[in-house]
XYZ file of C-alpha atoms in Angstrom:
569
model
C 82.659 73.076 86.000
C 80.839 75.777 88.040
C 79.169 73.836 91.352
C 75.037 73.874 90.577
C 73.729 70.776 91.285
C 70.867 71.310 89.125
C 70.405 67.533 88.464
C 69.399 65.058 90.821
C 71.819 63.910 93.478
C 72.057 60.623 94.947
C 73.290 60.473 98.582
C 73.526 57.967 100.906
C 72.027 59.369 104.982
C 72.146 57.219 107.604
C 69.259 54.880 108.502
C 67.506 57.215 110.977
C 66.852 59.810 108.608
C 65.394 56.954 105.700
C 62.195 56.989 107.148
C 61.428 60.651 105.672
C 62.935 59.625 102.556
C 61.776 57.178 99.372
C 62.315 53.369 100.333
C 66.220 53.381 99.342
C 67.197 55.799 101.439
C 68.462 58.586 99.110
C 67.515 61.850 98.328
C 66.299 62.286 95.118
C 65.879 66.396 95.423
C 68.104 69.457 94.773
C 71.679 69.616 96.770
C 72.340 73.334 97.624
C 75.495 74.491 99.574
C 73.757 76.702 101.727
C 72.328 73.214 103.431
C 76.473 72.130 103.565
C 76.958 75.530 105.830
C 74.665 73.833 108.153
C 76.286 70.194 107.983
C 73.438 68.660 106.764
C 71.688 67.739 104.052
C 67.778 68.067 103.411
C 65.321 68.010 101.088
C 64.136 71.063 99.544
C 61.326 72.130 97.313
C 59.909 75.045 97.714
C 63.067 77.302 98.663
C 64.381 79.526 96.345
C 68.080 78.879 95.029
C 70.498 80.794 97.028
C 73.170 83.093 94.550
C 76.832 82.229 95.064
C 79.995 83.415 94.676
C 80.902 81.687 90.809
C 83.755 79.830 89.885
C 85.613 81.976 87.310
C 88.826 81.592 88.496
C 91.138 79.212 85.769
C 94.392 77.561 86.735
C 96.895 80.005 85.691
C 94.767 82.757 87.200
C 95.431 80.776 90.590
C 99.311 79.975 89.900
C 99.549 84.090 89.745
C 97.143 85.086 92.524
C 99.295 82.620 94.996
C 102.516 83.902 94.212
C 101.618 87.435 92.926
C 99.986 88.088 95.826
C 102.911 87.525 98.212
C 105.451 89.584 95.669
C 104.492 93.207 96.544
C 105.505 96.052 98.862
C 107.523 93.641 101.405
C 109.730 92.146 98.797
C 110.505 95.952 96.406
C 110.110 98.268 99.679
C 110.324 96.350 103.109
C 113.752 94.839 102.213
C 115.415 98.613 102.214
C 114.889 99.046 105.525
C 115.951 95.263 106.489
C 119.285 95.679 105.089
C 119.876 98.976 106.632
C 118.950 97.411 109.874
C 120.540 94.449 109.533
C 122.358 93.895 106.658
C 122.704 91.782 103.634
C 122.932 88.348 105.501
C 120.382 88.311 108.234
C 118.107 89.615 105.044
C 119.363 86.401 103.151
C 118.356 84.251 106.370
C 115.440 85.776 107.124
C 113.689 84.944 103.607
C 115.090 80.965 103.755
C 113.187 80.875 106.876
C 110.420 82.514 106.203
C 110.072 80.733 102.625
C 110.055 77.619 104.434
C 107.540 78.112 106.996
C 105.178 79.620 104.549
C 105.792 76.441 102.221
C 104.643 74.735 105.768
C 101.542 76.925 105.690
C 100.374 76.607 101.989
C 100.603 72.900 102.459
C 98.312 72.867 105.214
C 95.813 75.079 104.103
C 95.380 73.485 100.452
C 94.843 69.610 101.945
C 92.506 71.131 104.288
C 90.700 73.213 101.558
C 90.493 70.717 99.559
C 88.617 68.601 101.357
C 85.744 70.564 100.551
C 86.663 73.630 98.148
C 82.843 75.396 98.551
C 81.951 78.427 98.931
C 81.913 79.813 102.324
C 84.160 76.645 103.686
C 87.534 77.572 102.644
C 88.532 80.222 104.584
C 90.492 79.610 107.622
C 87.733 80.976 109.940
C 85.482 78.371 108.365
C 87.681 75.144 108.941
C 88.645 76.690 112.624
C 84.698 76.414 112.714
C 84.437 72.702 111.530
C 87.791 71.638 113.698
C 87.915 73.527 116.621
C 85.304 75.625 118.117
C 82.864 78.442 117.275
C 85.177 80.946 119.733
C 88.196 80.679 118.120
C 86.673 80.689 114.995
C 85.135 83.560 115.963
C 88.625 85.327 116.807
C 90.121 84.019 113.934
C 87.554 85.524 111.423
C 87.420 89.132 112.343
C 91.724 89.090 112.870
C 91.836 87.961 109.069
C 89.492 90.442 108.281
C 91.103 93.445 110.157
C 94.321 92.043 108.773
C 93.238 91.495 105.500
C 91.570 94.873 105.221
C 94.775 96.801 106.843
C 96.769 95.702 103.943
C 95.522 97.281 101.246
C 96.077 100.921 102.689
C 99.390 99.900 103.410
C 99.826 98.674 99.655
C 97.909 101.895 98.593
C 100.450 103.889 100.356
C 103.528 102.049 99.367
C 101.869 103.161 95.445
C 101.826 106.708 96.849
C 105.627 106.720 97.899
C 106.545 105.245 94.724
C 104.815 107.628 92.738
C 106.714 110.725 94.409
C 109.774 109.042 92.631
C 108.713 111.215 89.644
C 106.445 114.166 91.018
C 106.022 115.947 94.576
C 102.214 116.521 93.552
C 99.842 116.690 96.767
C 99.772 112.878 97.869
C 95.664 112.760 98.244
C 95.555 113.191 94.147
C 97.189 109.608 94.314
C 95.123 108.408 96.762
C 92.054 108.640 95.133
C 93.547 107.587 92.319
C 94.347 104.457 93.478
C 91.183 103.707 96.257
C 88.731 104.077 93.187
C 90.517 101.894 90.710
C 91.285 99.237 93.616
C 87.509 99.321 94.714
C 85.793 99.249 91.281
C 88.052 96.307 90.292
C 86.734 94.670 93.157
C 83.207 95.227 92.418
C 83.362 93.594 89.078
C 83.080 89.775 88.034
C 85.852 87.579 89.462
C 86.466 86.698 86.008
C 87.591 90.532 85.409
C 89.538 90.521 88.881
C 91.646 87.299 87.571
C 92.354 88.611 84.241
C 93.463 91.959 86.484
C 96.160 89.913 89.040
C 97.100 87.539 86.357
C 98.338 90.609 83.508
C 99.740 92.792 86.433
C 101.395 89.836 88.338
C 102.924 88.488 85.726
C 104.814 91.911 84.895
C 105.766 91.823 88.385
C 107.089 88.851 88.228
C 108.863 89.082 84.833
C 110.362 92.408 86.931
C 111.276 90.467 89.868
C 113.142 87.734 87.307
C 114.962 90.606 85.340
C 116.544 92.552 88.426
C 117.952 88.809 89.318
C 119.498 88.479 86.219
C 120.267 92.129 86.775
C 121.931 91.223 89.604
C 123.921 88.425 88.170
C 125.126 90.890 85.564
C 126.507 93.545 88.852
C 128.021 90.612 90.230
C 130.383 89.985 87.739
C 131.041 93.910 86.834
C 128.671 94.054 83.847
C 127.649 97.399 84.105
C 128.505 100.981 83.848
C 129.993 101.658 87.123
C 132.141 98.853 87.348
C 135.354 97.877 85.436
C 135.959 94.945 87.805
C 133.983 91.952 89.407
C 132.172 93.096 92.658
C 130.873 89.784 93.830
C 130.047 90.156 97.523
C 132.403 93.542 97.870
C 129.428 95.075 100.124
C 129.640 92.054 102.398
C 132.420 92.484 102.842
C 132.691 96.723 103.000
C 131.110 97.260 105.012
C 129.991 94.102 105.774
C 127.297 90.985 105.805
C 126.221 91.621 109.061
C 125.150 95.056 111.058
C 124.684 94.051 114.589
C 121.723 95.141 116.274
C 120.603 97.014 119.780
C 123.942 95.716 121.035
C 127.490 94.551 119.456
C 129.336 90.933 119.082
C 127.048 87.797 118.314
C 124.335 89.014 120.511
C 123.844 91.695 118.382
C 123.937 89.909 115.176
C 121.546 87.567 116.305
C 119.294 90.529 117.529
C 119.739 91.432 113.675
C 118.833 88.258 111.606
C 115.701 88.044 114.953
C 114.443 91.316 113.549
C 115.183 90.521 109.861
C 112.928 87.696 110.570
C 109.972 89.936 111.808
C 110.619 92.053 109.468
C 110.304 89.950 106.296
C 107.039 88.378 107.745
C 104.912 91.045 106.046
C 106.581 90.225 102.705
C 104.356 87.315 102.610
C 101.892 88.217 104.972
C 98.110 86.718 104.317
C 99.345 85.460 100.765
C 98.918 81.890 102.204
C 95.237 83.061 102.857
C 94.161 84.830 100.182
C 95.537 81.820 98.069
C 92.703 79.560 100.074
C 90.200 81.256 99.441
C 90.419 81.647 95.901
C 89.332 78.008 95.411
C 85.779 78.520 96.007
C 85.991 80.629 92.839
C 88.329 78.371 90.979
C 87.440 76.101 88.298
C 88.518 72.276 89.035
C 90.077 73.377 92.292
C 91.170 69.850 93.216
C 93.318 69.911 89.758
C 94.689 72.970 90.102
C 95.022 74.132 93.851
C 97.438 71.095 94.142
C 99.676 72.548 91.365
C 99.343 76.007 92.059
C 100.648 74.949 95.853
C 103.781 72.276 94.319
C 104.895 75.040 92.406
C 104.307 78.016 94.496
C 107.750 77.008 96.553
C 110.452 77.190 93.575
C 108.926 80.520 92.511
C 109.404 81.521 96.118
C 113.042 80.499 95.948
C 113.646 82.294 92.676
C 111.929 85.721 93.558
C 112.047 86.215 97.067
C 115.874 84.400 97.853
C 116.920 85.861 94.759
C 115.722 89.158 95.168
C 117.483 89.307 98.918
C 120.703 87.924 97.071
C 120.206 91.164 94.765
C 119.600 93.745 97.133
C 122.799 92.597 98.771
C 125.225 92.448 96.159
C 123.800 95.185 94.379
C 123.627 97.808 97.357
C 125.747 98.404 101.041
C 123.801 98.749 104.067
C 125.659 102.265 104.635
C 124.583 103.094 101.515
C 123.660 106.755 101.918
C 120.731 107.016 99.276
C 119.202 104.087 101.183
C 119.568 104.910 104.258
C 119.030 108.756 104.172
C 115.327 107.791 101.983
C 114.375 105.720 104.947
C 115.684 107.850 108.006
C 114.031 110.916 106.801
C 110.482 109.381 106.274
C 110.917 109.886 102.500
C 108.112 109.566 100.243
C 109.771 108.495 97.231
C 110.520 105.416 95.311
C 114.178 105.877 96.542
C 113.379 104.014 99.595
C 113.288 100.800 97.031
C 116.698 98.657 97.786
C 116.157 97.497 94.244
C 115.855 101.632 92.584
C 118.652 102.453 94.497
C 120.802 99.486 93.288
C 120.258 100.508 89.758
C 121.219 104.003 90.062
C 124.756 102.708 91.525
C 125.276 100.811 88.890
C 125.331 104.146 86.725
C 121.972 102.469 84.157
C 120.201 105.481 83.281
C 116.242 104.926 82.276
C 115.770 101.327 84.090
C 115.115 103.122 87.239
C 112.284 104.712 86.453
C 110.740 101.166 84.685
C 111.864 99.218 87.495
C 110.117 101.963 89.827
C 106.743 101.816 87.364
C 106.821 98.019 87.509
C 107.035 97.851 91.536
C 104.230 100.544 91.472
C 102.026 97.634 89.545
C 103.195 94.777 92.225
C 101.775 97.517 94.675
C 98.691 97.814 93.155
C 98.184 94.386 92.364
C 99.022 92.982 96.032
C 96.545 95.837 97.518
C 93.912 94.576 94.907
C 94.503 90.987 95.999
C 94.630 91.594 99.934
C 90.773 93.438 99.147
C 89.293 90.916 97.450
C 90.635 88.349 100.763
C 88.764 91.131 103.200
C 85.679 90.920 101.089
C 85.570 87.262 101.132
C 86.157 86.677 104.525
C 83.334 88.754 105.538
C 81.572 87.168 102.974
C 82.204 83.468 104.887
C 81.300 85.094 108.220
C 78.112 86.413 106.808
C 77.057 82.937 105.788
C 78.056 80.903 108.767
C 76.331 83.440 111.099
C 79.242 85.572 112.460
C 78.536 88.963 110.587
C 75.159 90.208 109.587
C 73.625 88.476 106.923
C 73.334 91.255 104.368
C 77.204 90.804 103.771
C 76.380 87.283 102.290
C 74.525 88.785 98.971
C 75.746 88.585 95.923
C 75.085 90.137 92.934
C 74.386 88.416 89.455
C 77.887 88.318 89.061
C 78.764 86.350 92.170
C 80.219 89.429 93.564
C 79.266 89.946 97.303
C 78.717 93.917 96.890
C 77.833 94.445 100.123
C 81.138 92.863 101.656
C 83.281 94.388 99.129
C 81.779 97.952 100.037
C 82.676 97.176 103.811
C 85.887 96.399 103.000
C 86.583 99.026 100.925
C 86.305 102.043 103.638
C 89.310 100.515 105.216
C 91.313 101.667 101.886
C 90.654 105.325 103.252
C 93.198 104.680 106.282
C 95.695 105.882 103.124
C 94.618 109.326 102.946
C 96.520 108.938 106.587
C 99.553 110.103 103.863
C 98.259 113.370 103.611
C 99.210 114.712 107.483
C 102.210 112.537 108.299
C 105.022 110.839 106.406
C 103.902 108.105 104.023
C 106.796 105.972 105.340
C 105.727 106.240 108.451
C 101.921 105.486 107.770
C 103.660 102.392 105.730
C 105.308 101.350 108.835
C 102.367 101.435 110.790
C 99.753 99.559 109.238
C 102.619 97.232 107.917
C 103.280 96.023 111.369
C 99.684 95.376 112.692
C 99.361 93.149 109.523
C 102.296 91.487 110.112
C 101.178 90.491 113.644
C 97.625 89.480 112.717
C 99.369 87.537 109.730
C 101.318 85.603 112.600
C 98.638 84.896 114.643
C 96.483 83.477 111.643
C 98.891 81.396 110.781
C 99.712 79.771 114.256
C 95.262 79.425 114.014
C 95.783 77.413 110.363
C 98.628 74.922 112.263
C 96.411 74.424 115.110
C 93.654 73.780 112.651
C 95.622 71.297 111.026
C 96.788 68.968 113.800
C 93.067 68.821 114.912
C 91.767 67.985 111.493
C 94.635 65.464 111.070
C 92.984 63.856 114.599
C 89.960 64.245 112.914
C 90.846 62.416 109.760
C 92.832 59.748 111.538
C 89.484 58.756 113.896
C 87.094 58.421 111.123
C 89.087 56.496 108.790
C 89.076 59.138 106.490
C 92.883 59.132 104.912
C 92.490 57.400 101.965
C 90.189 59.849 100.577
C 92.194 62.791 101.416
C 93.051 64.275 97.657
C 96.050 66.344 98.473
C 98.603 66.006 101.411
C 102.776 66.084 101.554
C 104.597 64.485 104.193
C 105.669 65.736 107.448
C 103.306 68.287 107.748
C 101.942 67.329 110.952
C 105.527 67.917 112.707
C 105.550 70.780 110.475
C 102.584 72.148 112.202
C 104.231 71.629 115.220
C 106.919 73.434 114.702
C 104.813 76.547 112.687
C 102.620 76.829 116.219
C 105.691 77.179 117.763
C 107.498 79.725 115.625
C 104.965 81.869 114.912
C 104.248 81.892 118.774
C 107.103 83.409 119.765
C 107.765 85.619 116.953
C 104.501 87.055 117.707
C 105.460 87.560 121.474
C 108.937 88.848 120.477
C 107.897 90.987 117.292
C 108.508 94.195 119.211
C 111.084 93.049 121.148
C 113.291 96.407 120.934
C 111.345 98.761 122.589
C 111.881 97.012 125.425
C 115.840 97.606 125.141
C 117.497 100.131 126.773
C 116.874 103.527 125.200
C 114.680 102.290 122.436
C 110.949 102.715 124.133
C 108.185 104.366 122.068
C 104.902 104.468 122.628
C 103.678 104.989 119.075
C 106.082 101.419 118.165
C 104.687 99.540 121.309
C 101.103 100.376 119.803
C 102.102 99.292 116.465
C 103.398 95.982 117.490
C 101.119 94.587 120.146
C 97.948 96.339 119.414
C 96.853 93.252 117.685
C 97.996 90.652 120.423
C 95.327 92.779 122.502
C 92.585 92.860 119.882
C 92.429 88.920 119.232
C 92.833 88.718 123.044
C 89.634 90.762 123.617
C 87.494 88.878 120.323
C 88.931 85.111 121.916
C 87.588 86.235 125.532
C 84.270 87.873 124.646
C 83.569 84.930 121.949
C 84.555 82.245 124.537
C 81.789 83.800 127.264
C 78.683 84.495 124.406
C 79.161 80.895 122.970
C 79.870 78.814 126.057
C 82.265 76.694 124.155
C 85.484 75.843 126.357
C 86.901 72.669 124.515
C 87.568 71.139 120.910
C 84.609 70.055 119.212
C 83.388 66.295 119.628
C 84.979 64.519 116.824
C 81.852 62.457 116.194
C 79.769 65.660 115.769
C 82.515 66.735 112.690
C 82.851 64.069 111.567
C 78.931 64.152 110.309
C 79.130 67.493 109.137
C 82.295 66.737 107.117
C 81.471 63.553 105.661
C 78.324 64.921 103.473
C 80.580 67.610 102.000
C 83.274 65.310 101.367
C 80.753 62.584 99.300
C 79.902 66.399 96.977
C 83.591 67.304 96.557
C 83.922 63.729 95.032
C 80.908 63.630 93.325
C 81.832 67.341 91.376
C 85.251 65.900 90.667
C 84.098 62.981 89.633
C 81.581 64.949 86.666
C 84.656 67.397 85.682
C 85.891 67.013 81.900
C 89.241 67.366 81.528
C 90.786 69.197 78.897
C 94.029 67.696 77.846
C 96.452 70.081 75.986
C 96.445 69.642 72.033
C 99.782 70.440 70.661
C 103.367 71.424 72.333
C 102.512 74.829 72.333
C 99.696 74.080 74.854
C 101.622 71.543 76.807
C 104.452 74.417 77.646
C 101.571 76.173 78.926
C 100.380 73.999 81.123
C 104.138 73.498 82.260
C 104.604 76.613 83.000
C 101.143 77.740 84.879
């Protein structure tokens, strides 16, 4: 159901505050959730209802925003230049890794949303607010929105290269195109924005599941430019590793180190973006918890299949690759999974497979711009950004925030003076880092709201939680630490300094340096938060969340047709 309390309430307060109330010592008034931003509760009369984002968001609508969002750009474009870097196996390695830490990630941030899946408290600068203090939260808010908002360009620009497959038409025509169709999307009802990401995600993903049975079919010589089985041939010739900076095992670690980094933005702010879709999604304690169980295997399939693909199907020497990418080209040919096509001598499927990615691109960038807008839109209401962003229109659209956001998606007319590849590189890289960093805040996060929890007796009403995840947390801090330290670890080799690269890949370790600092002196906040003090601004919201699911109707599926659908999203 959407979240209006429009009927009366009941709430037990504690017995200091029953003196202003009627003799049982319950409100009997109107519940808003602009009193929950607070973390209190109180009576009101007189005050006007406050507009909020809706909930229009259904179940499968999540399932496809949490994975769609994640396969884009990093997964059809990024893994080109990882195999010609590295090769085919530190690619393969990279994405296990990765896929497992992010699993880490998603697991956190759902049992911590869930606690209280309202609007303005799902966002990982709000629960850094509730858990930890107001200066990190502070840094941790305007890095997810610079983050957030420095994606979309990038995905804008990754449509622009892909485009050039077919034309060499002046790059700003596609530009536009794309900046206006991204930003009116966004201005529109969620409902229309969910509808978008679920159609366009879902032919992304039936893409992404076709080139792996693609890929089985190359594997075993099933296509026009094989007579034979080629199995791993091109780890073998010319091989499954292509050491890096230096030669012997040094160098191939170097290569599966960078592979690492370098498959980071594939999934970069996906985790996020997921979050905060539950303030807009209908029974979000029903269906974040299935969107998250099952967001894992379709991780395995499409992103560990798709690096198995790119591997078998193409040769890190591969000249078309690697010639594409060295030369800055603007061109779908930079795509690992184009140029695997074309060597297996099928004619026409290139330029679908090319058309499809250009949807996953388009999609993603939609995805990362409605996270900006709703970040800001959190800020806004817990008094970190200027109020104004924190309107809404009748839709439930914050206008304001979404207009904000949207001037970032100019950074792609960048395309126009300078290689797109290049521009791709760029902005791909300070995302990547500020994608690390919030995701060493959401482990951090976790461990203290886990203390939290465990000191008020609070675990048996947790609704969603898998095991481990506090040593998991541990272990995220510490990889994500020192792959943000080490991200740009090559310029520092011999030979290999550039300034532009430096800039690219510590820029944002000096920007959330600089927001940490300057929030830590205006606030005066040094430690954690007293636990007592969350614990009562917790609690309330906690007795709502139960309270809504308590009054949600169910509706259980009617016939087999309806029962494979709710098996399968």
């Amino acid at each position: 159901m959407d979240f209006e309390m429009k009927n009366t309430v009941n709430v037990e307060v504690s017995s200091a505050q029953k003196s202003s109330l009627n003799p049982n010592g319950k409100i009997s008034s109107i519940i808003e959730l602009s009193d929950l931003e607070q973390g209190s509760i109180s009576c009101i009369s007189s005050k006007p209802k406050e507009k909020l984002v809706q909930r229009g968001l259904k179940s499968r609508h999540l399932q496809l925003i949490a994975l769609g969002g994640a396969v884009g750009t990093g997964l059809f474009i990024g893994t080109g230049s990882t195999l010609v870097t590295c090769g085919p196996a530190p690619l393969l390695i990279a994405f296990i890794i990765m896929s497992f830490f992010i699993w880490t990630i998603i697991n956190q941030l759902t049992e911590l949303v869930l606690l209280a899946p309202f609007a303005g408290e799902t966002s990982t600068y709000a629960m850094a607010k509730t858990y930890i203090n107001r200066p990190v939260s502070f840094m941790t808010g305007w890095n997810l929105f610079y983050a957030l908002a420095m994606v979309a360009p990038t995905e804008i620009t990754a449509c622009t290269m892909l485009v050039k497959y077919w034309t060499n038409a002046n790059a700003a025509i596609f530009v536009t195109v794309f900046v206006v169709t991204t930003i009116s999307l966004s201005m529109l009802p969620v409902k229309v924005f969910g509808e978008s990401e679920f159609c366009i995600s879902s032919i992304k993903l039936v893409t992404a599941l076709g080139i792996i049975i693609l890929g089985v079919v190359i594997f075993f010589g099933g296509v026009p430019s094989e007579d034979h089985v080629l199995g791993f041939h091109y780890w073998k010739h010319p091989g499954s590793f292509k050491p890096y900076i230096t030669t012997g095992n040094t160098g191939r670690f170097c290569a599966i180190w960078t592979a690492i980094v370098k498959s980071g933005f594939a999934f970069v702010l996906a985790p996020e973006t997921f979050a905060q879709c539950s303030a807009e999604a209908q029974y979000p304690r029903r269906n974040m918890p299935r969107a998250c169980n099952r967001f894992i295997w379709r991780v395995i399939l499409f992103y560990i299949g798709g690096s198995l693909f790119v591997g078998i199907a193409v040769g890190y020497d591969n000249k078309r690759l690697s010639s594409a990418i060295a030369a800055g080209s603007s061109s779908g040919a930079a795509s690992p999974f184009v140029v695997g096509i074309i060597e297996a001598g099928i004619s026409v499927l290139p330029h679908i497979v090319n058309a499809c990615i250009l949807t996953a691109a388009y999609s993603a960038g939609t995805a990362q711009l409605y996270g900006t807008s709703r970040m800001l839109y959190s800020m806004a209401r817990k008094g970190d950004a200027p109020k104004i962003f924190s309107k809404v229109n009748r839709y439930g659209t914050p206008y304001f925030s979404v207009g904000i956001a949207s001037c970032f998606c100019l950074l792609a007319y960048l395309n126009c003076s300078d290689s797109s590849s290049q521009v791709f590189t760029w902005l791909s890289n300070i995302a990547t880092i500020s994608g690390f960093v919030s995701w060493i805040i959401v482990s951090i996060t976790y461990l203290r709201y886990r203390k939290v929890v465990d000191c008020l007796g609070l675990n048996e009403r947790i609704p969603f939680r898998k095991r481990f995840q506090r040593f998991c947390a541990y272990l995220s801090t510490g990889f994500f630490f020192i792959l943000s330290l080490t991200n740009g670890y090559s310029v520092f080799t011999k030979g290999n300094w550039n300034v532009s690269d430096f800039f690219a890949n510590y820029v944002t370790i000096g920007f959330i340096s600089v927001l940490f600092i300057g929030g830590t002196i205006y606030y005066k906040e040094w430690r954690f938060r007293d636990i007592e003090e969350v614990g009562s601004e917790i609690v309330p919201k906690l007795d709502l969340a139960d309270e809504e699911e308590k009054n949600e109707v169910m509706e259980e599926p009617k016939n087999w047709l309806e029962k494979l659908w709710y098996i399968i999203v």
